[in-house]
């Protein structure tokens, strides 16, 4: 919702001429997200827990692994409320280049 829109607007503001897309409104966005990333994205920001219902949960770390397995070469950022040292190590082992706590405002993150 709001966080997704704020992040998108901040990317567009700080990187004029770039393209930013937001996904995650529903589980059905996941294949389109993967396709869009592999079609030429340079930077990807993922949430660790994409949860639409108890039955519909996708982990950002699973998407990291999938993107890397399919040849993605860009910057992978994990955004999560879980940013203890052990969590950060786990995200990095899964392929994240950077980890941003959800408490970080979108403007600060983009800068």
Backbone as a printed PyTorch tensor [residue, N CA C, xyz], in Angstrom:
tensor([[[  0.7490,  -1.1630,   0.0000],
         [  0.0000,   0.0000,   0.0000],
         [  0.8200,   1.2730,   0.0000]],

        [[  0.7310,   1.9750,   1.1000],
         [  1.3420,   3.3010,   1.2070],
         [  2.8650,   3.2240,   1.1230]],

        [[  3.4700,   2.2850,   1.8370],
         [  4.9360,   2.1650,   1.8190],
         [  5.4420,   1.8830,   0.4060]],

        [[  4.7280,   1.0490,  -0.3160],
         [  5.1010,   0.7050,  -1.6930],
         [  5.0640,   1.9560,  -2.5780]],

        [[  4.0060,   2.7510,  -2.4360],
         [  3.8830,   3.9810,  -3.2350],
         [  4.9430,   5.0110,  -2.8510]],

        [[  5.2300,   5.1380,  -1.5520],
         [  6.2590,   6.0860,  -1.1070],
         [  7.6330,   5.7030,  -1.6440]],

        [[  7.9500,   4.4260,  -1.5780],
         [  9.2490,   3.9640,  -2.0660],
         [  9.3730,   4.2550,  -3.5610]],

        [[  8.3370,   3.9600,  -4.3020],
         [  8.3470,   4.2080,  -5.7430],
         [  8.5370,   5.6920,  -6.0400]],

        [[  7.7940,   6.5460,  -5.3490],
         [  7.9150,   7.9900,  -5.6080],
         [  9.2970,   8.5120,  -5.2300]],

        [[  9.8990,   7.9790,  -4.1800],
         [ 11.2400,   8.4220,  -3.7850],
         [ 12.2900,   7.9970,  -4.8150]],

        [[ 12.1700,   6.7930,  -5.3450],
         [ 13.1030,   6.3710,  -6.3990],
         [ 13.0070,   7.3020,  -7.5990]],

        [[ 11.7880,   7.6100,  -8.0130],
         [ 11.6110,   8.4810,  -9.1690],
         [ 12.1250,   9.8860,  -8.9020]],

        [[ 11.9810,  10.3550,  -7.6780],
         [ 12.4460,  11.6960,  -7.3240],
         [ 13.9690,  11.7830,  -7.3060]],

        [[ 14.6260,  10.7880,  -6.7270],
         [ 16.0760,  10.8500,  -6.5660],
         [ 16.8530,  10.2970,  -7.7510]],

        [[ 16.1730,   9.6230,  -8.6470],
         [ 16.8250,   9.0900,  -9.8390],
         [ 16.0040,   9.4890, -11.0680]],

        [[ 16.0570,  10.7880, -11.4160],
         [ 15.2690,  11.2890, -12.5490],
         [ 15.5850,  10.4940, -13.8230]],

        [[ 14.5530,  10.2080, -14.5690],
         [ 14.7230,   9.4560, -15.8020],
         [ 14.6920,   7.9510, -15.6100]],

        [[ 14.6570,   7.5290, -14.3580],
         [ 14.5940,   6.0930, -14.1040],
         [ 13.1500,   5.6080, -14.1500]],

        [[ 12.9970,   4.3220, -14.1110],
         [ 11.6760,   3.7180, -14.0630],
         [ 11.5790,   2.9310, -12.7640]],

        [[ 10.4850,   3.0690, -12.0690],
         [ 10.2680,   2.3160, -10.8230],
         [  8.8850,   1.6900, -10.8720]],

        [[  8.8230,   0.4340, -10.5070],
         [  7.5550,  -0.2780, -10.4730],
         [  7.3740,  -0.8910,  -9.1000]],

        [[  6.1570,  -0.9450,  -8.6450],
         [  5.8360,  -1.5660,  -7.3600],
         [  4.9380,  -2.7720,  -7.6070]],

        [[  5.2260,  -3.8240,  -6.9020],
         [  4.4470,  -5.0550,  -6.9910],
         [  4.0440,  -5.4640,  -5.5880]],

        [[  3.1460,  -6.4120,  -5.4850],
         [  2.8080,  -6.9600,  -4.1740],
         [  1.3810,  -6.7410,  -3.7250]],

        [[  0.5400,  -6.2630,  -4.6160],
         [ -0.8630,  -6.0800,  -4.2320],
         [ -1.5420,  -7.4100,  -3.9270]],

        [[ -1.0910,  -8.4620,  -4.6460],
         [ -1.6470,  -9.7970,  -4.4230],
         [ -0.6030, -10.8400,  -4.8090]],

        [[ -0.8660, -12.0650,  -4.4620],
         [  0.0260, -13.1890,  -4.7970],
         [  0.2300, -13.2830,  -6.3060]],

        [[ -0.7760, -12.8850,  -7.0620],
         [ -0.6960, -12.9620,  -8.5140],
         [  0.3570, -12.0210,  -9.0970]],

        [[  0.8250, -11.0310,  -8.3260],
         [  1.8770, -10.1210,  -8.7880],
         [  3.2420, -10.7900,  -8.8890]],

        [[  3.4500, -11.8920,  -8.1950],
         [  4.7880, -12.4890,  -8.0920],
         [  5.3700, -12.8730,  -9.4590]],

        [[  4.6740, -13.6240, -10.3150],
         [  5.2710, -13.9390, -11.6260],
         [  5.5760, -12.6980, -12.4630]],

        [[  4.7000, -11.7070, -12.4220],
         [  4.9420, -10.4680, -13.1730],
         [  6.1590,  -9.7350, -12.6160]],

        [[  6.3260,  -9.7660, -11.3020],
         [  7.4890,  -9.1470, -10.6620],
         [  8.7750,  -9.8020, -11.1520]],

        [[  8.8260, -11.1260, -11.1000],
         [ 10.0300, -11.8520, -11.5210],
         [ 10.3330, -11.5470, -12.9830]],

        [[  9.3180, -11.5520, -13.8270],
         [  9.5070, -11.2590, -15.2430],
         [ 10.0310,  -9.8330, -15.4490]],

        [[  9.4530,  -8.8670, -14.7320],
         [  9.8890,  -7.4700, -14.8640],
         [ 11.3380,  -7.3020, -14.4270]],

        [[ 11.7050,  -7.9420, -13.3290],
         [ 13.0840,  -7.8510, -12.8350],
         [ 14.0540,  -8.4150, -13.8660]],

        [[ 13.7380,  -9.5930, -14.3740],
         [ 14.6370, -10.2530, -15.3180],
         [ 14.6580,  -9.5710, -16.6810]],

        [[ 13.7060,  -8.6800, -16.9230],
         [ 13.6540,  -7.9500, -18.1940],
         [ 14.4870,  -6.6820, -18.1780]],

        [[ 15.2180,  -6.4340, -17.0960],
         [ 16.1150,  -5.2910, -17.1350],
         [ 16.2080,  -4.4300, -15.8950]],

        [[ 15.7610,  -4.8980, -14.7570],
         [ 15.8870,  -4.1020, -13.5300],
         [ 17.3520,  -4.0130, -13.0980]],

        [[ 17.6980,  -2.9140, -12.4820],
         [ 19.0360,  -2.7280, -11.9230],
         [ 19.0400,  -2.8890, -10.4120]],

        [[ 17.9350,  -2.4990,  -9.7670],
         [ 17.8210,  -2.5380,  -8.3070],
         [ 16.4840,  -3.1690,  -7.9490]],

        [[ 16.5200,  -4.0730,  -6.9740],
         [ 15.3040,  -4.7230,  -6.4900],
         [ 15.2450,  -4.5600,  -4.9820]],

        [[ 14.0950,  -4.1250,  -4.4860],
         [ 13.8620,  -4.0230,  -3.0470],
         [ 12.7570,  -5.0170,  -2.7110]],

        [[ 13.0650,  -5.9370,  -1.8230],
         [ 12.1280,  -6.9940,  -1.4390],
         [ 11.7850,  -6.9160,   0.0310]],

        [[ 10.5610,  -7.2250,   0.3470],
         [ 10.1360,  -7.4090,   1.7310],
         [ 10.3280,  -8.8890,   2.0510]],

        [[ 10.7560,  -9.2140,   3.2430],
         [ 10.9510, -10.6220,   3.5830],
         [  9.6240, -11.3680,   3.6860]],

        [[  8.6280, -10.7720,   4.2880],
         [  7.3610, -11.4640,   4.4990],
         [  6.2440, -10.8080,   3.6940]],

        [[  5.9680, -11.3820,   2.5420],
         [  4.8620, -10.9280,   1.7100],
         [  3.6700, -11.8050,   2.0740]],

        [[  2.7680, -11.2390,   2.8460],
         [  1.6620, -12.0310,   3.3770],
         [  0.3320, -11.3840,   3.0310]],

        [[ -0.4700, -12.1100,   2.2800],
         [ -1.7910, -11.6240,   1.9060],
         [ -2.8700, -12.2980,   2.7360]],

        [[ -2.5910, -13.5030,   3.2040],
         [ -3.4650, -14.2480,   4.1130],
         [ -2.6130, -15.3510,   4.7210]],

        [[ -3.1500, -16.0960,   5.6440],
         [ -2.3630, -17.1840,   6.2570],
         [ -1.9150, -18.2150,   5.2310]],

        [[ -2.7150, -18.3840,   4.2040],
         [ -2.4010, -19.3630,   3.1690],
         [ -1.5390, -18.7880,   2.0510]],

        [[ -1.5130, -17.4750,   1.9430],
         [ -0.7860, -16.8210,   0.8610],
         [  0.3920, -16.0240,   1.4090]],

        [[  1.5400, -16.6930,   1.5070],
         [  2.7500, -16.0670,   2.0150],
         [  3.8990, -16.4000,   1.0650]],

        [[  4.6670, -15.3900,   0.7010],
         [  5.8710, -15.5740,  -0.1000],
         [  7.0070, -14.9060,   0.6630]],

        [[  8.1350, -15.5830,   0.7490],
         [  9.3000, -15.0210,   1.4240],
         [ 10.1960, -14.2990,   0.4150]],

        [[ 10.6420, -13.1230,   0.8030],
         [ 11.5640, -12.3820,  -0.0470],
         [ 12.8360, -13.1570,  -0.3190]],

        [[ 13.3030, -13.9310,   0.6610],
         [ 14.5210, -14.7200,   0.4610],
         [ 14.3120, -15.7880,  -0.6190]],

        [[ 13.1020, -16.3340,  -0.7260],
         [ 12.8250, -17.2850,  -1.8110],
         [ 12.8920, -16.5830,  -3.1600]],

        [[ 12.3890, -15.3530,  -3.2160],
         [ 12.4600, -14.5880,  -4.4610],
         [ 13.9020, -14.2020,  -4.7890]],

        [[ 14.6980, -13.8610,  -3.7620],
         [ 16.1220, -13.5750,  -3.9910],
         [ 16.7890, -14.7570,  -4.6730]],

        [[ 16.5820, -15.9350,  -4.0920],
         [ 17.2010, -17.1490,  -4.6480],
         [ 16.7380, -17.4020,  -6.0760]],

        [[ 15.4520, -17.2250,  -6.3290],
         [ 14.9190, -17.4480,  -7.6730],
         [ 15.5350, -16.4830,  -8.6700]],

        [[ 15.6130, -15.2020,  -8.3030],
         [ 16.1890, -14.2100,  -9.2070],
         [ 17.6500, -14.5180,  -9.5170]],

        [[ 18.4010, -14.8830,  -8.5020],
         [ 19.8100, -15.2200,  -8.7140],
         [ 19.9560, -16.4710,  -9.5730]],

        [[ 19.1340, -17.4740,  -9.3240],
         [ 19.1810, -18.7140, -10.1050],
         [ 18.8540, -18.4590, -11.5770]],

        [[ 18.0490, -17.4310, -11.8310],
         [ 17.6630, -17.0980, -13.2020],
         [ 18.5920, -16.0630, -13.8310]],

        [[ 19.6820, -15.7210, -13.1250],
         [ 20.7180, -14.8860, -13.7140],
         [ 20.6680, -13.4020, -13.4160]],

        [[ 19.8540, -12.9590, -12.4640],
         [ 19.8090, -11.5300, -12.1600],
         [ 21.1720, -11.0630, -11.6620]],

        [[ 21.6460,  -9.9360, -12.1990],
         [ 22.9820,  -9.4070, -11.8790],
         [ 22.9580,  -8.0790, -11.1300]],

        [[ 21.7720,  -7.5350, -10.8560],
         [ 21.6730,  -6.2140, -10.2380],
         [ 21.7800,  -6.2450,  -8.7220]],

        [[ 21.4440,  -5.1180,  -8.1180],
         [ 21.5060,  -4.9310,  -6.6720],
         [ 20.2300,  -5.4640,  -6.0280]],

        [[ 20.3930,  -6.3220,  -5.0370],
         [ 19.2600,  -6.9130,  -4.3230],
         [ 19.2380,  -6.3920,  -2.8960]],

        [[ 18.1530,  -5.7250,  -2.5300],
         [ 18.0070,  -5.1450,  -1.1990],
         [ 16.8360,  -5.8110,  -0.4760]],

        [[ 17.0680,  -6.1920,   0.7550],
         [ 16.0120,  -6.7780,   1.5800],
         [ 15.5470,  -5.7220,   2.5660]],

        [[ 14.2510,  -5.5130,   2.6340],
         [ 13.6540,  -4.5710,   3.5830],
         [ 12.8140,  -5.3860,   4.5560]],

        [[ 13.1730,  -5.3100,   5.8460],
         [ 12.5050,  -6.1690,   6.8180],
         [ 12.4950,  -5.5340,   8.1980]],

        [[ 11.4820,  -5.8710,   8.9680],
         [ 11.4330,  -5.4590,  10.3730],
         [ 12.3910,  -6.3070,  11.1950]],

        [[ 12.7740,  -7.4500,  10.6540],
         [ 13.7110,  -8.3510,  11.3380],
         [ 15.1200,  -8.0690,  10.8430]],

        [[ 15.8390,  -7.2470,  11.5930],
         [ 17.1810,  -6.8720,  11.1450],
         [ 18.2410,  -7.0950,  12.2170]],

        [[ 18.0040,  -8.0980,  13.0610],
         [ 19.0270,  -8.4950,  14.0260],
         [ 20.2060,  -9.0780,  13.2360]],

        [[ 21.3500,  -9.1760,  13.8640],
         [ 22.5520,  -9.6430,  13.1820],
         [ 22.3380, -11.0010,  12.4990]],

        [[ 21.6680, -11.9150,  13.1720],
         [ 21.4210, -13.2420,  12.5870],
         [ 20.5280, -13.1410,  11.3550]],

        [[ 19.5320, -12.2590,  11.3870],
         [ 18.6520, -12.0660,  10.2340],
         [ 19.4300, -11.5000,   9.0510]],

        [[ 20.2440, -10.4910,   9.3220],
         [ 21.0440,  -9.8670,   8.2620],
         [ 21.9650, -10.9000,   7.6200]],

        [[ 22.6050, -11.7320,   8.4270],
         [ 23.4840, -12.7830,   7.8890],
         [ 22.6950, -13.7380,   7.0070]],

        [[ 21.4970, -14.1010,   7.4440],
         [ 20.6560, -15.0000,   6.6580],
         [ 20.2930, -14.3680,   5.3150]],

        [[ 19.8570, -13.1040,   5.3320],
         [ 19.4940, -12.4200,   4.0850],
         [ 20.6910, -12.3620,   3.1340]],

        [[ 21.8590, -12.0910,   3.6790],
         [ 23.0650, -12.0190,   2.8530],
         [ 23.4210, -13.3920,   2.2680]],

        [[ 23.2710, -14.4390,   3.0620],
         [ 23.5240, -15.7930,   2.5460],
         [ 22.5690, -16.1290,   1.4040]],

        [[ 21.3820, -15.5750,   1.4570],
         [ 20.3840, -15.8130,   0.4050],
         [ 20.6280, -14.9550,  -0.8350]],

        [[ 21.5400, -13.9880,  -0.7410],
         [ 21.8870, -13.1790,  -1.9030],
         [ 21.6630, -11.6890,  -1.7850]],

        [[ 21.1360, -11.2140,  -0.6630],
         [ 20.9150,  -9.7720,  -0.5040],
         [ 22.2450,  -9.0390,  -0.4010]],

        [[ 22.3500,  -7.9260,  -1.1040],
         [ 23.5440,  -7.0840,  -1.0250],
         [ 23.4560,  -6.0910,   0.1260]],

        [[ 22.2330,  -5.6980,   0.4680],
         [ 22.0430,  -4.7720,   1.5780],
         [ 20.7280,  -5.0970,   2.2790]],

        [[ 20.6550,  -4.7190,   3.5360],
         [ 19.4620,  -4.9690,   4.3440],
         [ 19.0580,  -3.6580,   4.9870]],

        [[ 17.7930,  -3.3030,   4.8220],
         [ 17.2690,  -2.0510,   5.3480],
         [ 16.1300,  -2.3630,   6.2980]],

        [[ 16.2060,  -1.7900,   7.4980],
         [ 15.1420,  -1.9860,   8.4700],
         [ 13.9020,  -1.2290,   8.0240]],

        [[ 12.7360,  -1.8000,   8.2750],
         [ 11.4810,  -1.1450,   7.8700],
         [ 11.2620,   0.1880,   8.5710]],

        [[ 11.9480,   0.4100,   9.6860],
         [ 11.8300,   1.6910,  10.3760],
         [ 12.4750,   2.8250,   9.5880]],

        [[ 13.3270,   2.4840,   8.6450],
         [ 13.9930,   3.4900,   7.8240],
         [ 12.9700,   4.0800,   6.8480]],

        [[ 12.8340,   5.3730,   6.8660],
         [ 11.8890,   6.0560,   5.9780],
         [ 12.3030,   5.8460,   4.5250]],

        [[ 11.3460,   5.7190,   3.6150],
         [ 11.6860,   5.5280,   2.1930],
         [ 12.6510,   6.5820,   1.6640]],

        [[ 12.4820,   7.8230,   2.0620],
         [ 13.3720,   8.8960,   1.6070],
         [ 14.8130,   8.6080,   2.0320]],

        [[ 15.0040,   8.2240,   3.3000],
         [ 16.3580,   7.9040,   3.8010],
         [ 16.9370,   6.7010,   3.0810]],

        [[ 16.1010,   5.7010,   2.8690],
         [ 16.5710,   4.4850,   2.2030],
         [ 17.1030,   4.7860,   0.8150]],

        [[ 16.3680,   5.5500,   0.0460],
         [ 16.7390,   5.8510,  -1.3190],
         [ 18.0050,   6.7030,  -1.3700]],

        [[ 18.1440,   7.6340,  -0.4450],
         [ 19.3300,   8.4890,  -0.4250],
         [ 20.5410,   7.6480,  -0.1040]]])
